[in-house]
């Protein structure tokens, strides 16, 4: 049987079960933690224990896999995730490779790669991404199983485009699927499918992340008609799009025959330092932005609106399985 790499090793694709396709464990600025965290707001043992408790809420609700798109720019640190995964054996955690930026590249690539001072061959990002996918991440033995990049409000900046094209080439070399964070207010998904399509990427292996921030059915159907998968993946982030509106959009797309091109998730985390060190900050402005919301609130709402269990299973089981299958 085909297998997908997880933090604890390969798992048969058919055994992934119900899968949330966009959940972080931690989003942390590594330099932030190292310089201003220890002894102040970052207690490693406390945060690991808290993450284990929160992640155990997923298998308790029948969710057996999460895809974690935490890459360079979001604070990926696999040894910490390995510790956590070992304590939640009922949950598969799938790691990603890529670079997360809305504007410029990390300085480590400013002078290396095509069109730069050290223009001496292919973009070094491609080699890094392929290494993570085929050999493992940073000597941990954990292999990434998908690629991640982003296009946000600044649009297709030179740095963003370079990452997107490097991701496309790593996909072509390895077959690894792709998830792209997009800003729906500027219809960034259109640029994603345009460029990745021209780069020869199999669009059926592409998730347009945060497509569910939009309720524009014409835009969403346009993306899905390319074969790409819609990431309806920020349930609980009501400050961007309320749950009731997100549910109505998913229902409308299911009625139009697009259940086979949607995946569900929250884009939540056990801890994110973007909003300051106080862990109570996020629940204060987004009380439903947690791993429980889809199981406890969204799925009942979808059923009440007439979405059959077969379509729910398609979004939670069938589509993730197809995305990760070789």
PDB file of C-alpha atoms in Angstrom:
ATOM      1  CA  UNK A   1       0.000   0.000   0.000  1.00  0.00           C
ATOM      2  CA  UNK A   2       1.231   3.554  -0.675  1.00  0.00           C
ATOM      3  CA  UNK A   3       2.470   5.354   2.417  1.00  0.00           C
ATOM      4  CA  UNK A   4       2.863   8.939   3.559  1.00  0.00           C
ATOM      5  CA  UNK A   5       5.666  10.134   5.831  1.00  0.00           C
ATOM      6  CA  UNK A   6       4.680  11.320   9.307  1.00  0.00           C
ATOM      7  CA  UNK A   7       6.713  12.531  12.270  1.00  0.00           C
ATOM      8  CA  UNK A   8       6.753   8.955  13.622  1.00  0.00           C
ATOM      9  CA  UNK A   9       7.485   7.361  10.246  1.00  0.00           C
ATOM     10  CA  UNK A  10       5.542   6.149   7.208  1.00  0.00           C
ATOM     11  CA  UNK A  11       1.823   5.413   7.501  1.00  0.00           C
ATOM     12  CA  UNK A  12      -0.336   3.786   4.845  1.00  0.00           C
ATOM     13  CA  UNK A  13      -2.382   6.445   3.090  1.00  0.00           C
ATOM     14  CA  UNK A  14      -5.554   4.447   3.618  1.00  0.00           C
ATOM     15  CA  UNK A  15      -4.870   4.483   7.374  1.00  0.00           C
ATOM     16  CA  UNK A  16      -4.768   8.277   7.743  1.00  0.00           C
ATOM     17  CA  UNK A  17      -8.452   8.405   8.643  1.00  0.00           C
ATOM     18  CA  UNK A  18     -10.152  11.715   9.323  1.00  0.00           C
ATOM     19  CA  UNK A  19      -7.629  14.421   8.568  1.00  0.00           C
ATOM     20  CA  UNK A  20      -7.410  18.124   9.262  1.00  0.00           C
ATOM     21  CA  UNK A  21      -5.260  19.465   6.446  1.00  0.00           C
ATOM     22  CA  UNK A  22      -3.950  22.716   7.968  1.00  0.00           C
ATOM     23  CA  UNK A  23      -3.137  22.721  11.681  1.00  0.00           C
ATOM     24  CA  UNK A  24       0.027  23.979  13.359  1.00  0.00           C
ATOM     25  CA  UNK A  25       1.465  22.648  16.587  1.00  0.00           C
ATOM     26  CA  UNK A  26       3.541  25.758  17.313  1.00  0.00           C
ATOM     27  CA  UNK A  27       4.089  28.993  15.387  1.00  0.00           C
ATOM     28  CA  UNK A  28       7.156  30.575  16.958  1.00  0.00           C
ATOM     29  CA  UNK A  29       9.871  32.982  15.981  1.00  0.00           C
ATOM     30  CA  UNK A  30      13.009  30.990  16.764  1.00  0.00           C
ATOM     31  CA  UNK A  31      15.077  34.114  17.408  1.00  0.00           C
ATOM     32  CA  UNK A  32      12.221  35.530  19.481  1.00  0.00           C
ATOM     33  CA  UNK A  33      12.254  32.467  21.743  1.00  0.00           C
ATOM     34  CA  UNK A  34      16.032  32.271  21.983  1.00  0.00           C
ATOM     35  CA  UNK A  35      16.534  35.942  22.796  1.00  0.00           C
ATOM     36  CA  UNK A  36      13.398  37.009  24.658  1.00  0.00           C
ATOM     37  CA  UNK A  37      11.507  33.862  25.625  1.00  0.00           C
ATOM     38  CA  UNK A  38      13.448  31.623  27.995  1.00  0.00           C
ATOM     39  CA  UNK A  39      12.906  32.606  31.600  1.00  0.00           C
ATOM     40  CA  UNK A  40      10.119  34.959  30.583  1.00  0.00           C
ATOM     41  CA  UNK A  41       7.159  33.518  28.682  1.00  0.00           C
ATOM     42  CA  UNK A  42       8.635  30.350  27.126  1.00  0.00           C
ATOM     43  CA  UNK A  43       8.836  27.288  29.373  1.00  0.00           C
ATOM     44  CA  UNK A  44       9.682  24.336  27.127  1.00  0.00           C
ATOM     45  CA  UNK A  45       8.317  21.609  29.397  1.00  0.00           C
ATOM     46  CA  UNK A  46       5.140  23.523  30.156  1.00  0.00           C
ATOM     47  CA  UNK A  47       4.451  24.267  26.488  1.00  0.00           C
ATOM     48  CA  UNK A  48       5.136  20.679  25.407  1.00  0.00           C
ATOM     49  CA  UNK A  49       2.771  19.325  28.074  1.00  0.00           C
ATOM     50  CA  UNK A  50       0.107  21.832  27.041  1.00  0.00           C
ATOM     51  CA  UNK A  51       0.469  20.830  23.387  1.00  0.00           C
ATOM     52  CA  UNK A  52       0.126  17.148  24.237  1.00  0.00           C
ATOM     53  CA  UNK A  53      -3.096  17.857  26.135  1.00  0.00           C
ATOM     54  CA  UNK A  54      -4.547  19.943  23.302  1.00  0.00           C
ATOM     55  CA  UNK A  55      -3.608  17.493  20.572  1.00  0.00           C
ATOM     56  CA  UNK A  56      -5.191  14.613  22.476  1.00  0.00           C
ATOM     57  CA  UNK A  57      -8.507  16.391  21.957  1.00  0.00           C
ATOM     58  CA  UNK A  58      -8.299  15.471  18.256  1.00  0.00           C
ATOM     59  CA  UNK A  59      -8.306  11.644  18.407  1.00  0.00           C
ATOM     60  CA  UNK A  60     -10.884  11.917  21.177  1.00  0.00           C
ATOM     61  CA  UNK A  61     -13.116  13.387  18.464  1.00  0.00           C
ATOM     62  CA  UNK A  62     -12.197  10.881  15.769  1.00  0.00           C
ATOM     63  CA  UNK A  63      -9.516  12.966  14.034  1.00  0.00           C
ATOM     64  CA  UNK A  64      -6.463  10.773  13.514  1.00  0.00           C
ATOM     65  CA  UNK A  65      -4.183  12.934  11.323  1.00  0.00           C
ATOM     66  CA  UNK A  66      -3.145  16.558  10.989  1.00  0.00           C
ATOM     67  CA  UNK A  67      -1.019  18.095   8.251  1.00  0.00           C
ATOM     68  CA  UNK A  68       1.234  20.691   9.896  1.00  0.00           C
ATOM     69  CA  UNK A  69       2.418  23.315   7.345  1.00  0.00           C
ATOM     70  CA  UNK A  70       4.924  24.908   9.732  1.00  0.00           C
ATOM     71  CA  UNK A  71       8.029  25.680   7.664  1.00  0.00           C
ATOM     72  CA  UNK A  72      10.933  28.132   7.663  1.00  0.00           C
ATOM     73  CA  UNK A  73       9.373  31.476   8.597  1.00  0.00           C
ATOM     74  CA  UNK A  74       6.901  29.921  11.046  1.00  0.00           C
ATOM     75  CA  UNK A  75       9.395  28.329  13.425  1.00  0.00           C
ATOM     76  CA  UNK A  76       9.633  24.683  12.366  1.00  0.00           C
ATOM     77  CA  UNK A  77      11.622  22.697  14.932  1.00  0.00           C
ATOM     78  CA  UNK A  78      11.146  18.986  14.396  1.00  0.00           C
ATOM     79  CA  UNK A  79      12.805  17.635  17.594  1.00  0.00           C
ATOM     80  CA  UNK A  80      10.114  19.354  19.675  1.00  0.00           C
ATOM     81  CA  UNK A  81       7.372  17.946  17.441  1.00  0.00           C
ATOM     82  CA  UNK A  82       8.898  14.478  17.752  1.00  0.00           C
ATOM     83  CA  UNK A  83       8.666  14.708  21.553  1.00  0.00           C
ATOM     84  CA  UNK A  84       5.024  15.678  21.315  1.00  0.00           C
ATOM     85  CA  UNK A  85       4.109  13.081  18.688  1.00  0.00           C
ATOM     86  CA  UNK A  86       5.603  10.320  20.844  1.00  0.00           C
ATOM     87  CA  UNK A  87       3.148  11.251  23.593  1.00  0.00           C
ATOM     88  CA  UNK A  88       0.087  11.314  21.305  1.00  0.00           C
ATOM     89  CA  UNK A  89       0.482   8.017  19.416  1.00  0.00           C
ATOM     90  CA  UNK A  90      -3.163   8.046  18.300  1.00  0.00           C
ATOM     91  CA  UNK A  91      -2.493  11.112  16.108  1.00  0.00           C
ATOM     92  CA  UNK A  92      -0.419  11.264  12.925  1.00  0.00           C
ATOM     93  CA  UNK A  93       1.416  14.566  12.376  1.00  0.00           C
ATOM     94  CA  UNK A  94       2.602  15.213   8.815  1.00  0.00           C
ATOM     95  CA  UNK A  95       5.476  17.687   8.435  1.00  0.00           C
ATOM     96  CA  UNK A  96       6.078  20.119   5.581  1.00  0.00           C
ATOM     97  CA  UNK A  97       8.963  21.852   3.853  1.00  0.00           C
ATOM     98  CA  UNK A  98       9.085  25.251   2.179  1.00  0.00           C
ATOM     99  CA  UNK A  99       9.453  28.908   3.091  1.00  0.00           C
ATOM    100  CA  UNK A 100       6.743  31.161   4.479  1.00  0.00           C
ATOM    101  CA  UNK A 101       7.084  34.800   3.476  1.00  0.00           C
ATOM    102  CA  UNK A 102       4.735  37.526   2.272  1.00  0.00           C
ATOM    103  CA  UNK A 103       7.504  39.726   0.855  1.00  0.00           C
ATOM    104  CA  UNK A 104      11.267  39.162   0.870  1.00  0.00           C
ATOM    105  CA  UNK A 105      13.313  36.013   1.022  1.00  0.00           C
ATOM    106  CA  UNK A 106      15.375  35.180   4.093  1.00  0.00           C
ATOM    107  CA  UNK A 107      18.784  36.848   3.813  1.00  0.00           C
ATOM    108  CA  UNK A 108      20.355  33.418   3.347  1.00  0.00           C
ATOM    109  CA  UNK A 109      18.972  33.434  -0.205  1.00  0.00           C
ATOM    110  CA  UNK A 110      19.336  37.104  -1.176  1.00  0.00           C
ATOM    111  CA  UNK A 111      22.727  36.567  -2.803  1.00  0.00           C
ATOM    112  CA  UNK A 112      22.368  32.928  -3.832  1.00  0.00           C
ATOM    113  CA  UNK A 113      20.374  31.645  -6.741  1.00  0.00           C
ATOM    114  CA  UNK A 114      19.371  32.759 -10.230  1.00  0.00           C
ATOM    115  CA  UNK A 115      19.911  36.461 -10.904  1.00  0.00           C
ATOM    116  CA  UNK A 116      21.895  37.038  -7.711  1.00  0.00           C
ATOM    117  CA  UNK A 117      25.536  37.688  -6.850  1.00  0.00           C
ATOM    118  CA  UNK A 118      26.128  33.935  -6.525  1.00  0.00           C
ATOM    119  CA  UNK A 119      24.234  32.936  -9.667  1.00  0.00           C
ATOM    120  CA  UNK A 120      25.867  29.536 -10.023  1.00  0.00           C
ATOM    121  CA  UNK A 121      23.071  27.150 -10.863  1.00  0.00           C
ATOM    122  CA  UNK A 122      19.589  26.133  -9.721  1.00  0.00           C
ATOM    123  CA  UNK A 123      17.947  27.878  -6.816  1.00  0.00           C
ATOM    124  CA  UNK A 124      19.397  26.412  -3.584  1.00  0.00           C
ATOM    125  CA  UNK A 125      15.898  26.347  -2.095  1.00  0.00           C
ATOM    126  CA  UNK A 126      15.036  23.477  -4.428  1.00  0.00           C
ATOM    127  CA  UNK A 127      17.872  21.354  -3.052  1.00  0.00           C
ATOM    128  CA  UNK A 128      16.808  22.101   0.538  1.00  0.00           C
ATOM    129  CA  UNK A 129      13.174  21.236  -0.120  1.00  0.00           C
ATOM    130  CA  UNK A 130      14.027  18.012  -1.949  1.00  0.00           C
ATOM    131  CA  UNK A 131      16.425  16.990   0.832  1.00  0.00           C
ATOM    132  CA  UNK A 132      13.684  17.457   3.440  1.00  0.00           C
ATOM    133  CA  UNK A 133      11.318  15.329   1.367  1.00  0.00           C
ATOM    134  CA  UNK A 134      13.693  12.524   0.432  1.00  0.00           C
ATOM    135  CA  UNK A 135      16.358  12.350   3.169  1.00  0.00           C
ATOM    136  CA  UNK A 136      14.808  14.010   6.200  1.00  0.00           C
ATOM    137  CA  UNK A 137      14.793  17.290   8.085  1.00  0.00           C
ATOM    138  CA  UNK A 138      17.898  18.511   9.936  1.00  0.00           C
ATOM    139  CA  UNK A 139      19.247  15.079  10.804  1.00  0.00           C
ATOM    140  CA  UNK A 140      16.073  14.000  12.606  1.00  0.00           C
ATOM    141  CA  UNK A 141      15.152  11.250  10.165  1.00  0.00           C
ATOM    142  CA  UNK A 142      11.699  12.835   9.833  1.00  0.00           C
ATOM    143  CA  UNK A 143      10.790  13.395   6.199  1.00  0.00           C
ATOM    144  CA  UNK A 144       8.487  16.149   5.028  1.00  0.00           C
ATOM    145  CA  UNK A 145       5.516  14.955   2.983  1.00  0.00           C
ATOM    146  CA  UNK A 146       4.316  18.182   1.370  1.00  0.00           C
ATOM    147  CA  UNK A 147       5.473  21.643   0.311  1.00  0.00           C
ATOM    148  CA  UNK A 148       4.277  24.991   1.673  1.00  0.00           C
ATOM    149  CA  UNK A 149       4.588  28.617   0.522  1.00  0.00           C
ATOM    150  CA  UNK A 150       2.466  31.772   0.621  1.00  0.00           C
ATOM    151  CA  UNK A 151       0.985  34.686  -1.310  1.00  0.00           C
ATOM    152  CA  UNK A 152      -0.582  37.306   0.930  1.00  0.00           C
ATOM    153  CA  UNK A 153      -1.769  40.926   0.555  1.00  0.00           C
ATOM    154  CA  UNK A 154       1.505  42.253  -0.967  1.00  0.00           C
ATOM    155  CA  UNK A 155       0.888  39.916  -3.898  1.00  0.00           C
ATOM    156  CA  UNK A 156       3.462  38.257  -6.110  1.00  0.00           C
ATOM    157  CA  UNK A 157       6.594  40.018  -4.885  1.00  0.00           C
ATOM    158  CA  UNK A 158       9.934  38.845  -6.366  1.00  0.00           C
ATOM    159  CA  UNK A 159      10.711  36.910  -3.185  1.00  0.00           C
ATOM    160  CA  UNK A 160       7.303  35.247  -3.074  1.00  0.00           C
ATOM    161  CA  UNK A 161       7.507  34.303  -6.751  1.00  0.00           C
ATOM    162  CA  UNK A 162      10.935  32.779  -6.299  1.00  0.00           C
ATOM    163  CA  UNK A 163       9.701  30.567  -3.456  1.00  0.00           C
ATOM    164  CA  UNK A 164       6.607  29.566  -5.429  1.00  0.00           C
ATOM    165  CA  UNK A 165       8.682  28.505  -8.423  1.00  0.00           C
ATOM    166  CA  UNK A 166      11.168  26.634  -6.220  1.00  0.00           C
ATOM    167  CA  UNK A 167       8.247  24.782  -4.634  1.00  0.00           C
ATOM    168  CA  UNK A 168       6.942  23.935  -8.108  1.00  0.00           C
ATOM    169  CA  UNK A 169      10.292  22.501  -9.163  1.00  0.00           C
ATOM    170  CA  UNK A 170      10.642  20.479  -5.977  1.00  0.00           C
ATOM    171  CA  UNK A 171       7.151  19.108  -6.668  1.00  0.00           C
ATOM    172  CA  UNK A 172       8.168  18.131 -10.190  1.00  0.00           C
ATOM    173  CA  UNK A 173      11.254  16.361  -8.868  1.00  0.00           C
ATOM    174  CA  UNK A 174       9.550  14.473  -6.045  1.00  0.00           C
ATOM    175  CA  UNK A 175       5.811  14.430  -6.731  1.00  0.00           C
ATOM    176  CA  UNK A 176       5.167  15.919  -3.272  1.00  0.00           C
ATOM    177  CA  UNK A 177       1.863  17.780  -2.987  1.00  0.00           C
ATOM    178  CA  UNK A 178       1.684  21.530  -2.329  1.00  0.00           C
ATOM    179  CA  UNK A 179      -0.218  23.832   0.015  1.00  0.00           C
ATOM    180  CA  UNK A 180      -0.179  27.590  -0.598  1.00  0.00           C
ATOM    181  CA  UNK A 181      -1.319  30.139   1.968  1.00  0.00           C
ATOM    182  CA  UNK A 182      -3.383  32.684   0.013  1.00  0.00           C
ATOM    183  CA  UNK A 183      -5.039  36.008   0.742  1.00  0.00           C
ATOM    184  CA  UNK A 184      -8.598  35.639  -0.495  1.00  0.00           C
ATOM    185  CA  UNK A 185      -9.379  39.369  -0.519  1.00  0.00           C
ATOM    186  CA  UNK A 186      -7.035  39.802  -3.499  1.00  0.00           C
ATOM    187  CA  UNK A 187      -8.052  36.466  -5.085  1.00  0.00           C
ATOM    188  CA  UNK A 188      -4.450  35.278  -4.763  1.00  0.00           C
ATOM    189  CA  UNK A 189      -5.483  31.742  -5.626  1.00  0.00           C
ATOM    190  CA  UNK A 190      -5.747  32.778  -9.271  1.00  0.00           C
ATOM    191  CA  UNK A 191      -2.057  33.619  -9.383  1.00  0.00           C
ATOM    192  CA  UNK A 192      -1.212  30.341  -7.651  1.00  0.00           C
ATOM    193  CA  UNK A 193      -2.978  28.136 -10.191  1.00  0.00           C
ATOM    194  CA  UNK A 194      -1.647  30.246 -13.065  1.00  0.00           C
ATOM    195  CA  UNK A 195       2.020  30.006 -12.078  1.00  0.00           C
ATOM    196  CA  UNK A 196       1.962  26.461 -10.756  1.00  0.00           C
ATOM    197  CA  UNK A 197       0.073  25.335 -13.839  1.00  0.00           C
ATOM    198  CA  UNK A 198       2.687  26.890 -16.128  1.00  0.00           C
ATOM    199  CA  UNK A 199       5.412  25.269 -14.024  1.00  0.00           C
ATOM    200  CA  UNK A 200       3.916  21.841 -14.720  1.00  0.00           C
ATOM    201  CA  UNK A 201       2.496  21.187 -11.269  1.00  0.00           C
ATOM    202  CA  UNK A 202      -0.352  18.690 -11.003  1.00  0.00           C
ATOM    203  CA  UNK A 203      -3.056  21.047  -9.700  1.00  0.00           C
ATOM    204  CA  UNK A 204      -4.998  18.158  -8.189  1.00  0.00           C
ATOM    205  CA  UNK A 205      -2.086  17.998  -5.729  1.00  0.00           C
ATOM    206  CA  UNK A 206      -2.435  21.660  -4.722  1.00  0.00           C
ATOM    207  CA  UNK A 207      -4.433  23.008  -1.787  1.00  0.00           C
ATOM    208  CA  UNK A 208      -5.369  26.680  -2.091  1.00  0.00           C
ATOM    209  CA  UNK A 209      -4.968  27.478   1.576  1.00  0.00           C
ATOM    210  CA  UNK A 210      -7.498  29.791   3.229  1.00  0.00           C
ATOM    211  CA  UNK A 211      -9.815  29.739   0.223  1.00  0.00           C
ATOM    212  CA  UNK A 212     -12.561  29.509   2.840  1.00  0.00           C
ATOM    213  CA  UNK A 213     -11.870  33.076   3.947  1.00  0.00           C
ATOM    214  CA  UNK A 214     -13.914  33.979   0.850  1.00  0.00           C
ATOM    215  CA  UNK A 215     -17.626  33.506   0.277  1.00  0.00           C
ATOM    216  CA  UNK A 216     -17.322  34.391  -3.416  1.00  0.00           C
ATOM    217  CA  UNK A 217     -18.695  31.233  -4.998  1.00  0.00           C
ATOM    218  CA  UNK A 218     -17.669  32.210  -8.519  1.00  0.00           C
ATOM    219  CA  UNK A 219     -14.048  32.665  -7.412  1.00  0.00           C
ATOM    220  CA  UNK A 220     -14.024  29.416  -5.443  1.00  0.00           C
ATOM    221  CA  UNK A 221     -15.594  27.384  -8.249  1.00  0.00           C
ATOM    222  CA  UNK A 222     -13.137  28.893 -10.726  1.00  0.00           C
ATOM    223  CA  UNK A 223     -10.257  27.599  -8.607  1.00  0.00           C
ATOM    224  CA  UNK A 224     -11.830  24.192  -8.050  1.00  0.00           C
ATOM    225  CA  UNK A 225     -12.516  23.813 -11.767  1.00  0.00           C
ATOM    226  CA  UNK A 226      -8.751  23.805 -12.363  1.00  0.00           C
ATOM    227  CA  UNK A 227      -8.571  20.627 -10.272  1.00  0.00           C
ATOM    228  CA  UNK A 228      -7.095  22.395  -7.244  1.00  0.00           C
ATOM    229  CA  UNK A 229      -8.385  21.677  -3.746  1.00  0.00           C
ATOM    230  CA  UNK A 230     -10.038  24.444  -1.722  1.00  0.00           C
ATOM    231  CA  UNK A 231      -8.688  24.844   1.800  1.00  0.00           C
ATOM    232  CA  UNK A 232     -11.766  25.584   3.898  1.00  0.00           C
ATOM    233  CA  UNK A 233      -9.294  25.708   6.708  1.00  0.00           C
ATOM    234  CA  UNK A 234      -9.768  28.653   9.064  1.00  0.00           C
ATOM    235  CA  UNK A 235     -12.883  27.633  10.930  1.00  0.00           C
ATOM    236  CA  UNK A 236     -12.957  29.548  14.201  1.00  0.00           C
ATOM    237  CA  UNK A 237     -11.075  32.567  12.898  1.00  0.00           C
ATOM    238  CA  UNK A 238     -14.303  34.528  12.910  1.00  0.00           C
ATOM    239  CA  UNK A 239     -12.604  37.933  12.787  1.00  0.00           C
ATOM    240  CA  UNK A 240     -11.867  37.144   9.123  1.00  0.00           C
ATOM    241  CA  UNK A 241     -14.989  35.210   8.157  1.00  0.00           C
ATOM    242  CA  UNK A 242     -17.654  34.088  10.665  1.00  0.00           C
ATOM    243  CA  UNK A 243     -18.321  30.381  11.055  1.00  0.00           C
ATOM    244  CA  UNK A 244     -21.928  30.727   9.898  1.00  0.00           C
ATOM    245  CA  UNK A 245     -20.764  32.242   6.599  1.00  0.00           C
ATOM    246  CA  UNK A 246     -18.038  29.639   6.166  1.00  0.00           C
ATOM    247  CA  UNK A 247     -20.597  26.889   6.731  1.00  0.00           C
ATOM    248  CA  UNK A 248     -23.009  28.391   4.185  1.00  0.00           C
ATOM    249  CA  UNK A 249     -20.228  28.540   1.608  1.00  0.00           C
ATOM    250  CA  UNK A 250     -19.237  24.910   2.141  1.00  0.00           C
ATOM    251  CA  UNK A 251     -22.885  23.862   1.934  1.00  0.00           C
ATOM    252  CA  UNK A 252     -23.374  25.786  -1.321  1.00  0.00           C
ATOM    253  CA  UNK A 253     -20.277  24.205  -2.853  1.00  0.00           C
ATOM    254  CA  UNK A 254     -21.366  20.734  -1.769  1.00  0.00           C
ATOM    255  CA  UNK A 255     -24.742  21.330  -3.421  1.00  0.00           C
ATOM    256  CA  UNK A 256     -22.910  22.277  -6.617  1.00  0.00           C
ATOM    257  CA  UNK A 257     -20.851  19.076  -6.625  1.00  0.00           C
ATOM    258  CA  UNK A 258     -17.541  20.314  -5.204  1.00  0.00           C
ATOM    259  CA  UNK A 259     -17.272  18.132  -2.093  1.00  0.00           C
ATOM    260  CA  UNK A 260     -14.453  16.256  -3.823  1.00  0.00           C
ATOM    261  CA  UNK A 261     -12.379  19.457  -3.983  1.00  0.00           C
ATOM    262  CA  UNK A 262     -12.585  20.764  -0.418  1.00  0.00           C
ATOM    263  CA  UNK A 263     -10.709  19.986   2.779  1.00  0.00           C
ATOM    264  CA  UNK A 264     -11.524  21.209   6.283  1.00  0.00           C
ATOM    265  CA  UNK A 265      -9.347  22.584   9.065  1.00  0.00           C
ATOM    266  CA  UNK A 266      -8.852  25.445  11.538  1.00  0.00           C
ATOM    267  CA  UNK A 267      -5.296  26.763  10.973  1.00  0.00           C
ATOM    268  CA  UNK A 268      -5.111  26.646  14.765  1.00  0.00           C
ATOM    269  CA  UNK A 269      -2.088  25.978  16.975  1.00  0.00           C
ATOM    270  CA  UNK A 270      -1.239  24.997  20.517  1.00  0.00           C
ATOM    271  CA  UNK A 271       0.609  28.286  20.845  1.00  0.00           C
ATOM    272  CA  UNK A 272       1.403  31.159  18.449  1.00  0.00           C
ATOM    273  CA  UNK A 273       3.621  34.080  19.442  1.00  0.00           C
ATOM    274  CA  UNK A 274       2.247  36.475  16.798  1.00  0.00           C
ATOM    275  CA  UNK A 275      -0.151  38.050  19.281  1.00  0.00           C
ATOM    276  CA  UNK A 276       2.182  38.330  22.247  1.00  0.00           C
ATOM    277  CA  UNK A 277       3.302  35.880  24.917  1.00  0.00           C
ATOM    278  CA  UNK A 278       0.058  35.678  26.896  1.00  0.00           C
ATOM    279  CA  UNK A 279      -1.693  32.388  25.994  1.00  0.00           C
ATOM    280  CA  UNK A 280      -5.053  33.943  26.901  1.00  0.00           C
ATOM    281  CA  UNK A 281      -4.838  36.488  24.079  1.00  0.00           C
ATOM    282  CA  UNK A 282      -6.026  34.248  21.246  1.00  0.00           C
ATOM    283  CA  UNK A 283      -9.067  32.810  23.085  1.00  0.00           C
ATOM    284  CA  UNK A 284     -10.055  36.363  23.962  1.00  0.00           C
ATOM    285  CA  UNK A 285     -10.420  37.544  20.360  1.00  0.00           C
ATOM    286  CA  UNK A 286     -11.094  34.167  18.691  1.00  0.00           C
ATOM    287  CA  UNK A 287     -12.770  31.865  21.239  1.00  0.00           C
ATOM    288  CA  UNK A 288     -13.598  29.198  18.655  1.00  0.00           C
ATOM    289  CA  UNK A 289     -10.140  29.088  17.069  1.00  0.00           C
ATOM    290  CA  UNK A 290      -9.106  25.690  18.409  1.00  0.00           C
ATOM    291  CA  UNK A 291      -8.884  22.062  17.331  1.00  0.00           C
ATOM    292  CA  UNK A 292     -12.370  21.215  18.697  1.00  0.00           C
ATOM    293  CA  UNK A 293     -14.501  23.635  16.726  1.00  0.00           C
ATOM    294  CA  UNK A 294     -15.064  21.630  13.532  1.00  0.00           C
ATOM    295  CA  UNK A 295     -15.949  18.423  15.361  1.00  0.00           C
ATOM    296  CA  UNK A 296     -18.123  20.077  18.002  1.00  0.00           C
ATOM    297  CA  UNK A 297     -19.807  22.839  16.006  1.00  0.00           C
ATOM    298  CA  UNK A 298     -19.125  22.827  12.263  1.00  0.00           C
ATOM    299  CA  UNK A 299     -19.929  19.220  11.398  1.00  0.00           C
ATOM    300  CA  UNK A 300     -23.296  19.358  13.221  1.00  0.00           C
ATOM    301  CA  UNK A 301     -24.063  22.606  11.367  1.00  0.00           C
ATOM    302  CA  UNK A 302     -23.179  21.035   8.015  1.00  0.00           C
ATOM    303  CA  UNK A 303     -25.400  18.038   8.725  1.00  0.00           C
ATOM    304  CA  UNK A 304     -28.241  20.262   9.838  1.00  0.00           C
ATOM    305  CA  UNK A 305     -27.921  22.156   6.544  1.00  0.00           C
ATOM    306  CA  UNK A 306     -28.284  18.912   4.604  1.00  0.00           C
ATOM    307  CA  UNK A 307     -24.697  17.906   3.834  1.00  0.00           C
ATOM    308  CA  UNK A 308     -24.705  14.085   3.894  1.00  0.00           C
ATOM    309  CA  UNK A 309     -22.130  12.076   5.814  1.00  0.00           C
ATOM    310  CA  UNK A 310     -20.706  10.813   2.536  1.00  0.00           C
ATOM    311  CA  UNK A 311     -19.683  14.329   1.525  1.00  0.00           C
ATOM    312  CA  UNK A 312     -18.293  15.046   4.994  1.00  0.00           C
ATOM    313  CA  UNK A 313     -16.187  11.890   4.755  1.00  0.00           C
ATOM    314  CA  UNK A 314     -15.059  12.980   1.297  1.00  0.00           C
ATOM    315  CA  UNK A 315     -13.736  16.258   2.685  1.00  0.00           C
ATOM    316  CA  UNK A 316     -12.157  14.728   5.802  1.00  0.00           C
ATOM    317  CA  UNK A 317     -10.970  11.333   4.526  1.00  0.00           C
ATOM    318  CA  UNK A 318     -11.155  10.904   0.764  1.00  0.00           C
ATOM    319  CA  UNK A 319      -9.648  14.179  -0.377  1.00  0.00           C
ATOM    320  CA  UNK A 320      -6.683  14.127   2.055  1.00  0.00           C
ATOM    321  CA  UNK A 321      -6.017  10.502   1.100  1.00  0.00           C
ATOM    322  CA  UNK A 322      -6.000  11.386  -2.592  1.00  0.00           C
ATOM    323  CA  UNK A 323      -3.771  14.437  -1.954  1.00  0.00           C
ATOM    324  CA  UNK A 324      -1.099  12.404  -0.179  1.00  0.00           C
ATOM    325  CA  UNK A 325      -1.296   9.271  -2.349  1.00  0.00           C
ATOM    326  CA  UNK A 326       1.668   8.925  -4.749  1.00  0.00           C
TER     327      UNK A 326
END
